[in-house]
Coordinates of C-alpha atoms in Angstrom, one line a residue:
X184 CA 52.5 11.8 -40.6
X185 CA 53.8 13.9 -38.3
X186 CA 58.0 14.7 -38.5
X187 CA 58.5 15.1 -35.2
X188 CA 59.5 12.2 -33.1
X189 CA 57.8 11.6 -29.6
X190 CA 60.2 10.9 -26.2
X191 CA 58.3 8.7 -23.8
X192 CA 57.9 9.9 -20.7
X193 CA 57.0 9.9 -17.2
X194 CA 58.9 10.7 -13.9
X195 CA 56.9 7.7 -12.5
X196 CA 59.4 5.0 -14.4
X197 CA 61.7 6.1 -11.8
X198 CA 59.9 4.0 -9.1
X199 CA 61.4 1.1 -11.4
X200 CA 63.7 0.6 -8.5
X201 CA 65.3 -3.2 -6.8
X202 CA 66.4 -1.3 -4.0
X203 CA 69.7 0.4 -3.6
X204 CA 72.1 -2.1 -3.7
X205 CA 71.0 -3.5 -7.1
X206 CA 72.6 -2.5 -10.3
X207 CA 69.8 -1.6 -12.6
X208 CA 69.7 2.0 -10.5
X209 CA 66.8 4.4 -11.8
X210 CA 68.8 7.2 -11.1
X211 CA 70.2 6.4 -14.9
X212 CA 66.4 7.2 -16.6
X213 CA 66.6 10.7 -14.5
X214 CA 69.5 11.5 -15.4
X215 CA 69.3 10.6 -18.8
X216 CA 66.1 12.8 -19.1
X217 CA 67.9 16.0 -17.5
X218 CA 70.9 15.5 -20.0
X219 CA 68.2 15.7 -22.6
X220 CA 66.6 18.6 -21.4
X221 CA 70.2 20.1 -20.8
X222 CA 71.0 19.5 -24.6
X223 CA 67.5 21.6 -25.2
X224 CA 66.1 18.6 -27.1
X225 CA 62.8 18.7 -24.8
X226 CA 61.9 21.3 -27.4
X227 CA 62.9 19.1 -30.6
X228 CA 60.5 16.2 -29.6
X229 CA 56.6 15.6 -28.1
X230 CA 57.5 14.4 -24.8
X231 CA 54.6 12.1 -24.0
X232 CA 53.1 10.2 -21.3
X233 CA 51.4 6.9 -22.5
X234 CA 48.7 5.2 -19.9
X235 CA 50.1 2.2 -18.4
X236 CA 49.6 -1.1 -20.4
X237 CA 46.6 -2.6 -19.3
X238 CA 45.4 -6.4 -18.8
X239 CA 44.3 -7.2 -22.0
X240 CA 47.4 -5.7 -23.5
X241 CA 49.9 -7.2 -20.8
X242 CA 48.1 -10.7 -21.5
X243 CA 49.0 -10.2 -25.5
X244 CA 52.3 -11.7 -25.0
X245 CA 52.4 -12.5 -20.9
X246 CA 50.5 -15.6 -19.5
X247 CA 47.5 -14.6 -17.3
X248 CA 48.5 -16.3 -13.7
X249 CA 52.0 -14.6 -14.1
X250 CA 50.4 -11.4 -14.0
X251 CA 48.0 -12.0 -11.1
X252 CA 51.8 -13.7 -9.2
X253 CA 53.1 -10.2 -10.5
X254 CA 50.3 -8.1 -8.7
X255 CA 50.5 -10.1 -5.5
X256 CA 54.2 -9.7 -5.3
X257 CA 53.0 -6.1 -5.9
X258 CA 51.0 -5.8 -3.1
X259 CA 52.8 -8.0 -0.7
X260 CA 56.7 -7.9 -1.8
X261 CA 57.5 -10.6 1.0
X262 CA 55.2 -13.1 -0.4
X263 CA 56.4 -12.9 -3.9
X264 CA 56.0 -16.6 -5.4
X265 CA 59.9 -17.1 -6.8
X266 CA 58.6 -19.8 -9.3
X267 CA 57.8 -16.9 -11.7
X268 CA 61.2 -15.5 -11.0
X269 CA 59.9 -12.7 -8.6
X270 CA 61.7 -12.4 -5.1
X271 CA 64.7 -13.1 -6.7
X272 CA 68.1 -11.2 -6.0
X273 CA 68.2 -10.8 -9.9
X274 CA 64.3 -9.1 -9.6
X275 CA 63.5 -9.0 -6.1
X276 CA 60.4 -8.3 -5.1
X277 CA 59.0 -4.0 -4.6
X278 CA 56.1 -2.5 -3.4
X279 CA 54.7 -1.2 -7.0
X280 CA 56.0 -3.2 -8.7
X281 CA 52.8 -4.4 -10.9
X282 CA 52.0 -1.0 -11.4
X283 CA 55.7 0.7 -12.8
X284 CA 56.6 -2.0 -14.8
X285 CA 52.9 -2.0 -16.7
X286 CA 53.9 1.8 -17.0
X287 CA 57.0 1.5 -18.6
X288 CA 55.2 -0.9 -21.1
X289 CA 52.6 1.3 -21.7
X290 CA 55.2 3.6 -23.0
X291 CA 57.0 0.8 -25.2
X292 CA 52.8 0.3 -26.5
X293 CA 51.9 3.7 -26.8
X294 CA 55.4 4.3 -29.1
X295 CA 54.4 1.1 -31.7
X296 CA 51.0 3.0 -31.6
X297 CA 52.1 6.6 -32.4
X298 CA 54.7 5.7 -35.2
X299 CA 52.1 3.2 -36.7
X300 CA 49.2 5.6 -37.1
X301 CA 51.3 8.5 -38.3
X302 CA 51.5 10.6 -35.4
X303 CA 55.6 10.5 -35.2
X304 CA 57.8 9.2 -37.5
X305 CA 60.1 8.1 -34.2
X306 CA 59.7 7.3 -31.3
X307 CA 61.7 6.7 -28.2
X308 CA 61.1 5.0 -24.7
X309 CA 65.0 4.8 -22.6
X310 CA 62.8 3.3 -19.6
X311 CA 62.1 0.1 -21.9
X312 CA 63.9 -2.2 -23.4
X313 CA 63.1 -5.3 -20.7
X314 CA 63.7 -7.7 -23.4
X315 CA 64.3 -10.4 -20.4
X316 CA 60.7 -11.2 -19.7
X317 CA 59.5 -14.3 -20.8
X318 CA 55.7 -14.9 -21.2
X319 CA 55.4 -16.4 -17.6
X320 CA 58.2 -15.4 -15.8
X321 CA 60.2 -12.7 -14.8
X322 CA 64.2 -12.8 -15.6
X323 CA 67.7 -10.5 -15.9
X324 CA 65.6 -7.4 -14.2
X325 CA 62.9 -7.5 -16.5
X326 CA 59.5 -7.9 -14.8
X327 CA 57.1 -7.5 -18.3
X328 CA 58.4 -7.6 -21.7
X329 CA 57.7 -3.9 -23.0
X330 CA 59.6 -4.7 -26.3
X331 CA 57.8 -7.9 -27.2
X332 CA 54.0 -6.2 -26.2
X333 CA 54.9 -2.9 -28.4
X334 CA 55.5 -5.8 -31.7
X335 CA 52.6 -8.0 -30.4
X336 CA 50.6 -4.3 -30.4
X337 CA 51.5 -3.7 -34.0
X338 CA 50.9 -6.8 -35.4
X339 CA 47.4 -6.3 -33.6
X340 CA 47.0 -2.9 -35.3
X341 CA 47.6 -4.9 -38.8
X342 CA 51.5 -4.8 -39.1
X343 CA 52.6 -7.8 -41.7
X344 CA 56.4 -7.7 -41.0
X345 CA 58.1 -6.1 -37.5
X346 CA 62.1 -5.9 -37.6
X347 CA 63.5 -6.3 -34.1
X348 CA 67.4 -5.6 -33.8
X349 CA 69.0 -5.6 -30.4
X350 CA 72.7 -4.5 -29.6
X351 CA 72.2 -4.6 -25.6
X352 CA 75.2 -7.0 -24.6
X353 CA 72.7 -9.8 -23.5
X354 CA 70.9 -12.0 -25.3
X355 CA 67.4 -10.5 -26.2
X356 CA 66.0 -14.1 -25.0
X357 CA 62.4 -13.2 -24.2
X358 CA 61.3 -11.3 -27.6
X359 CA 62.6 -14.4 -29.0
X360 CA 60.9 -16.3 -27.3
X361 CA 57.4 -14.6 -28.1
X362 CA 57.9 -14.6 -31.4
X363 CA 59.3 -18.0 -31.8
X364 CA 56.6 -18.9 -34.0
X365 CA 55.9 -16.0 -35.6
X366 CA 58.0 -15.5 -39.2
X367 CA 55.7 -11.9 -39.5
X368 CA 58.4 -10.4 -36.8
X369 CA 62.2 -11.2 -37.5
X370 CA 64.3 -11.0 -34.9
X371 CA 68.1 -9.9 -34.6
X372 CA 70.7 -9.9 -31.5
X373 CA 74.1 -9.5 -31.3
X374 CA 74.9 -9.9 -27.5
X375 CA 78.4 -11.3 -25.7
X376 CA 79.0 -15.2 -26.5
X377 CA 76.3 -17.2 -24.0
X378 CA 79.5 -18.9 -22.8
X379 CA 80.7 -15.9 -20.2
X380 CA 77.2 -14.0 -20.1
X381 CA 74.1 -14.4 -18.8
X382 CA 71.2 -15.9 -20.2
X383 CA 73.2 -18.2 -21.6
X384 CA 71.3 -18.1 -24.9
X385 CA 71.9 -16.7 -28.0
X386 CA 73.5 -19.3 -29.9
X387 CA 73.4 -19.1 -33.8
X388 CA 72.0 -22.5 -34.5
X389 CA 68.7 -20.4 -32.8
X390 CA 66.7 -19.7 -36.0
X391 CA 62.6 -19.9 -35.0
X392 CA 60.7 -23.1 -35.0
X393 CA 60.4 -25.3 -37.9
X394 CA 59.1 -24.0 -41.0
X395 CA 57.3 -21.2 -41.4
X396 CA 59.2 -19.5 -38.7
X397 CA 62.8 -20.7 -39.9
X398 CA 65.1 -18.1 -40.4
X399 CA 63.1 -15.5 -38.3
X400 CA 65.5 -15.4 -35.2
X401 CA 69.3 -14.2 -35.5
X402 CA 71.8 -14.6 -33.4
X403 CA 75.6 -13.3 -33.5
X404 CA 77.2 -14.6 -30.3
X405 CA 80.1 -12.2 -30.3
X406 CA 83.6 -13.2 -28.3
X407 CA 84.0 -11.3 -25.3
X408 CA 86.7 -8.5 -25.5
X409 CA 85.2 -7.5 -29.2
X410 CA 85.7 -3.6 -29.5
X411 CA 84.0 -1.1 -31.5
X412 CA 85.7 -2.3 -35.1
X413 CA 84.5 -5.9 -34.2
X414 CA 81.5 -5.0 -33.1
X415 CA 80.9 -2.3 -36.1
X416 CA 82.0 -5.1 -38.5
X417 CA 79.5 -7.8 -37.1
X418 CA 76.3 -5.4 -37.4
X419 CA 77.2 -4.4 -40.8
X420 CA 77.6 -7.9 -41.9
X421 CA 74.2 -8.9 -40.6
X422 CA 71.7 -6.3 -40.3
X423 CA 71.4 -4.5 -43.0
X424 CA 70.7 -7.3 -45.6
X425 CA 68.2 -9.0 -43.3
X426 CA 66.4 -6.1 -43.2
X427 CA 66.7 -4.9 -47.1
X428 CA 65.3 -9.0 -47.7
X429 CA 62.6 -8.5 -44.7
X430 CA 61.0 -5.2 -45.8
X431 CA 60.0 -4.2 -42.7
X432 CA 56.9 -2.4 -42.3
X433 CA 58.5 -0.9 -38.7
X434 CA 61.5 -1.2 -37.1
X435 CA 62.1 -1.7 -33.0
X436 CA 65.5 -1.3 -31.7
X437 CA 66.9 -2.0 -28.6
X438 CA 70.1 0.0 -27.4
X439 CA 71.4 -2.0 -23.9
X440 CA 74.2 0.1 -23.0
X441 CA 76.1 -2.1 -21.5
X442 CA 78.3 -3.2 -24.4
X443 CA 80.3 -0.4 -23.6
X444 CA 83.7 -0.9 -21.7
X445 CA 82.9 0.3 -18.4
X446 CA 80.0 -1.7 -18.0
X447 CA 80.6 -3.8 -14.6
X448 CA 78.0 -6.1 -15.9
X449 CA 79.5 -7.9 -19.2
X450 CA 82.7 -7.8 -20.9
X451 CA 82.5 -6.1 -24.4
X452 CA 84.5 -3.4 -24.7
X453 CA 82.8 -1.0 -26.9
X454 CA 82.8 2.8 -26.8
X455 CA 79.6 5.6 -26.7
X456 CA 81.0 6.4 -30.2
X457 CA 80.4 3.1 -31.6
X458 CA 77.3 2.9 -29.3
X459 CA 76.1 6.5 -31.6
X460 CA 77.2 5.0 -35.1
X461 CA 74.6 1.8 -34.7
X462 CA 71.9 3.9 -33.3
X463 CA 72.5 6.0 -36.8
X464 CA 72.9 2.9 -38.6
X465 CA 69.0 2.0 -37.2
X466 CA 67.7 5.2 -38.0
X467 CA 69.2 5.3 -41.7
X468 CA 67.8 1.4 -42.0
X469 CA 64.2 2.8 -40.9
X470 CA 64.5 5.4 -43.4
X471 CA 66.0 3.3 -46.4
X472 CA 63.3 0.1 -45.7
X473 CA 60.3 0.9 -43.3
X474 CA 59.5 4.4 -44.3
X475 CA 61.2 6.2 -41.0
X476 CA 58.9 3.7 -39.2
X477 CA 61.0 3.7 -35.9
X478 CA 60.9 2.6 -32.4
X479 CA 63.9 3.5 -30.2
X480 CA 64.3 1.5 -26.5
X481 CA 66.8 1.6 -24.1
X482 CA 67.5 -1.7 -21.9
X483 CA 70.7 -2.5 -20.2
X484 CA 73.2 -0.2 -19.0
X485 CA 74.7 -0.1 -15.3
X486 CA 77.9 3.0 -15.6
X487 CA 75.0 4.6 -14.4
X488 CA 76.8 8.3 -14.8
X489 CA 80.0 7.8 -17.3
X490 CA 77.6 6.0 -19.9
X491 CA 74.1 5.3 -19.5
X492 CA 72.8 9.4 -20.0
X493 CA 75.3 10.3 -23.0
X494 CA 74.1 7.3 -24.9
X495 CA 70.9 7.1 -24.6
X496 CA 70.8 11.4 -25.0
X497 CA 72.5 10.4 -28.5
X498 CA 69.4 8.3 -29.2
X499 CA 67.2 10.9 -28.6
X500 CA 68.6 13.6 -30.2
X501 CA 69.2 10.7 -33.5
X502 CA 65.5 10.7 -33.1
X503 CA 64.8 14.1 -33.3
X504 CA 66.9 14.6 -36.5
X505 CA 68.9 16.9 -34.1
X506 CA 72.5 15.0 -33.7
X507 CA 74.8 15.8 -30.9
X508 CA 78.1 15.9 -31.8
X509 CA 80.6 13.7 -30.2
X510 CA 83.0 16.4 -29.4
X511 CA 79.7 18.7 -27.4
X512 CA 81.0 19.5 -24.2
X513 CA 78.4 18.6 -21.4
X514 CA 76.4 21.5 -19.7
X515 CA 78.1 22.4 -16.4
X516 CA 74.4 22.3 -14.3
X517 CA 74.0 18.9 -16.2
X518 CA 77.4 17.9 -14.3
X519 CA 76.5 19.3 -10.9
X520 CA 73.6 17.5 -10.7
X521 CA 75.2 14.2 -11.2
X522 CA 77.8 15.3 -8.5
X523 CA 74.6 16.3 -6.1
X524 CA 72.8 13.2 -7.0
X525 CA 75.4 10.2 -6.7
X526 CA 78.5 12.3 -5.7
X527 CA 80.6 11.0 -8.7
X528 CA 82.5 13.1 -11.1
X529 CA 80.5 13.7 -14.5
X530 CA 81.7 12.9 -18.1
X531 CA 82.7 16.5 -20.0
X532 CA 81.6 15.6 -23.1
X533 CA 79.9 13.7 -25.4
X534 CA 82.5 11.5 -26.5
X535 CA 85.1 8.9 -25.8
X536 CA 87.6 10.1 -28.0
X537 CA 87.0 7.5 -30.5
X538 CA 84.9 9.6 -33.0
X539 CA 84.9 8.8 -35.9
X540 CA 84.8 5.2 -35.4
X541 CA 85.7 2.8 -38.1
X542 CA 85.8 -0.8 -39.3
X543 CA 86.5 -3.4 -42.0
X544 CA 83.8 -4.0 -43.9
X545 CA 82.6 -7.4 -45.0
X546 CA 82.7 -7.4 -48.5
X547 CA 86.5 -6.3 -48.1
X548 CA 86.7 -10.4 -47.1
X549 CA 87.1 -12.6 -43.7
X550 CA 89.6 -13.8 -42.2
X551 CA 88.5 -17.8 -41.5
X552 CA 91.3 -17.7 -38.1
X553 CA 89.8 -14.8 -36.5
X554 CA 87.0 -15.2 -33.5
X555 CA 84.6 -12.0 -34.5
X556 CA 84.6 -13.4 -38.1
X557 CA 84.1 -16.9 -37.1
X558 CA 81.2 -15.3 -35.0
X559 CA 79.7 -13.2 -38.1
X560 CA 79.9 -16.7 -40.3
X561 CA 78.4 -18.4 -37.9
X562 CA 75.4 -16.3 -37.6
X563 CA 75.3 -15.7 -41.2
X564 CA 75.3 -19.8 -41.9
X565 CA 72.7 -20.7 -39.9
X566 CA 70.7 -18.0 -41.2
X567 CA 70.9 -16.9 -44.7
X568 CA 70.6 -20.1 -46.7
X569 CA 66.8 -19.9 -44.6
X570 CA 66.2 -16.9 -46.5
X571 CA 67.4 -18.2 -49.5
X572 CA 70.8 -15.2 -48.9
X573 CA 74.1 -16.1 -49.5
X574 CA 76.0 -16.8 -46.8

């Protein structure tokens, strides 16, 4: 096996792009990429460029006629059929659009196929992480599924047992949803409370379909307002004993930014810091249970500039085995481009200010009175007992 990790890559993801007055601006994959290169981690990875994800590999988790609505809308953006959710002001139609969005899967495939056969240990594709998509339909700016085709391409490959965690402030509804069924892929999000946030899903009593899937889907439906301690606290008290019972043979990760308190999208109100110290805590958990086995995607984020680059440049560099510190100050051409680009001020460094971050940990005891712990029982209730855990 190879110790490098592979960056997946292609300038073409860009032309993932809703026009210019929707949130989800690609000008955050390009200038995620430069911070990279500005960082010199370019040279600490195999940046690669995966062929798009083709029909047979689209159809492995999305339904066939939502593909041919997805190539029509493609070719003719005005006469997108809304039934599948294209033409939307969520996903509105864009010449293209058939043809990016297969791309940016093909990356998400071409990473579960890399890290499976040995040829990284990691691997990381920012552009994915369009865990909206649901097998025939389009949803939350997500027009195909990359996260739930890379797990349906390694169970293909022979995979017995796929861990997927997802910290992105939004429900991860659609990998859910394809893997419903499934008890060979376990499931794990911690996203805002689907009272104030869209998809309105999430909800802990959400465990997989009766019996042999029971216990496969997590959910912690965090209050909104929880900060990093809260937030720290809830993944610690969940993840890592799912996925030392699971034994996963890989691990898939999905790292929305848009928990973090800037985010005009959400209302979380956690820092890059906290953001780095569970991208760690997924690496260390692919190290201690799935044999470095690990797929990195990005997903939501919209402080396109302040947040988006620096966290998803920490990912990378995690990745690589070659950490940024928090306190790095930002290259200066890094900082002129994003001024010549968007014309907003850049970040200085690598930080918040909140480094080192630090929480109560679980095992210290709960407080029964307090919302984030009532969130963490919650989750661990419905779950655990399934598993035959204590909850």
């Amino acid at each position: 096996m190879s110790g490098r990790a592979q960056l997946m890559w292609d300038e073409a993801v860009t032309g993932y792009d809703f026009g210019p007055d929707h949130p989800m601006d690609p000008v955050r994959l390009a200038l995620t990429r430069r911070l990279v290169d500005a960082f010199g981690l370019d040279r600490e990875v195999d940046v690669v460029s995966a062929k798009p994800a083709g029909e047979s590999t689209l159809r492995l988790v999305h339904r066939e006629d939502y593909i041919e609505a997805v190539k029509a809308a493609s070719a003719d953006p005005g006469a997108a059929d809304q039934s599948y959710g294209l033409g939307t002001v969520d996903d509105p139609a864009f010449a293209g659009m058939h043809e990016v969005s297969a791309l940016i899967a093909g990356q998400s495939v071409g990473a579960a196929e890399a890290v499976w056969r040995g040829e990284a240990l990691h691997a990381v594709n920012f552009a994915g992480g369009l865990h909206h998509a649901m097998p025939g339909g389009a949803s939350g700016f997500c027009i195909y599924n990359d996260a739930s085709l890379a797990i349906a391409r390694l169970l293909e490959l022979g995979a017995e047992r796929v861990a997927y965690v997802d910290v992105d402030v939004h429900h991860g509804d659609g990998v859910q949803a394809a893997f419903w069924e499934d008890p060979r892929v376990l499931t794990i999000s911690l996203h805002e409370h689907p009272r104030t946030l869209f998809p309105q899903t999430g909800w802990p009593e959400e465990t997989g379909a009766e019996g042999l899937a029971e216990g496969s889907a997590v959910n912690v439906a965090l209050p909104a307002g929880t900060g990093d301690a809260g937030w720290l606290r809830a993944f610690h008290a969940v993840v890592p004993e799912l996925i030392a019972d699971f034994r996963p043979q890989v691990i898939v990760t999905q790292h929305g930014a848009d928990t973090h308190f800037e985010d005009p999208l959400a209302h979380l109100a956690v820092s890059l810091d906290a953001q780095r110290a569970v991208q760690t805590a997924c690496h260390d958990l692919a190290h201690e249970y799935a044999d470095g086995k690990w797929i990195a995607l990005g997903g939501g984020g919209y402080a396109v500039v302040e947040v988006v680059p620096r966290s998803w440049t920490h990912l990378v560099a995690i990745a690589a085995g070659r950490a940024v510190e928090p306190t790095a100050v930002i290259p200066e051409g890094w900082r002129q481009e994003v001024f010549a680009r968007t014309r907003q001020l850049a970040p200085a460094r690598m930080t918040d200010g909140r480094w080192p971050v630090s929480y109560a940990d679980w095992e210290s005891g709960y407080d029964p009175a307090d919302r984030l712990d009532q969130a963490v029982l919650a989750a661990r209730r419905a779950v655990f007992p399934l598993r035959g855990l204590l909850a």
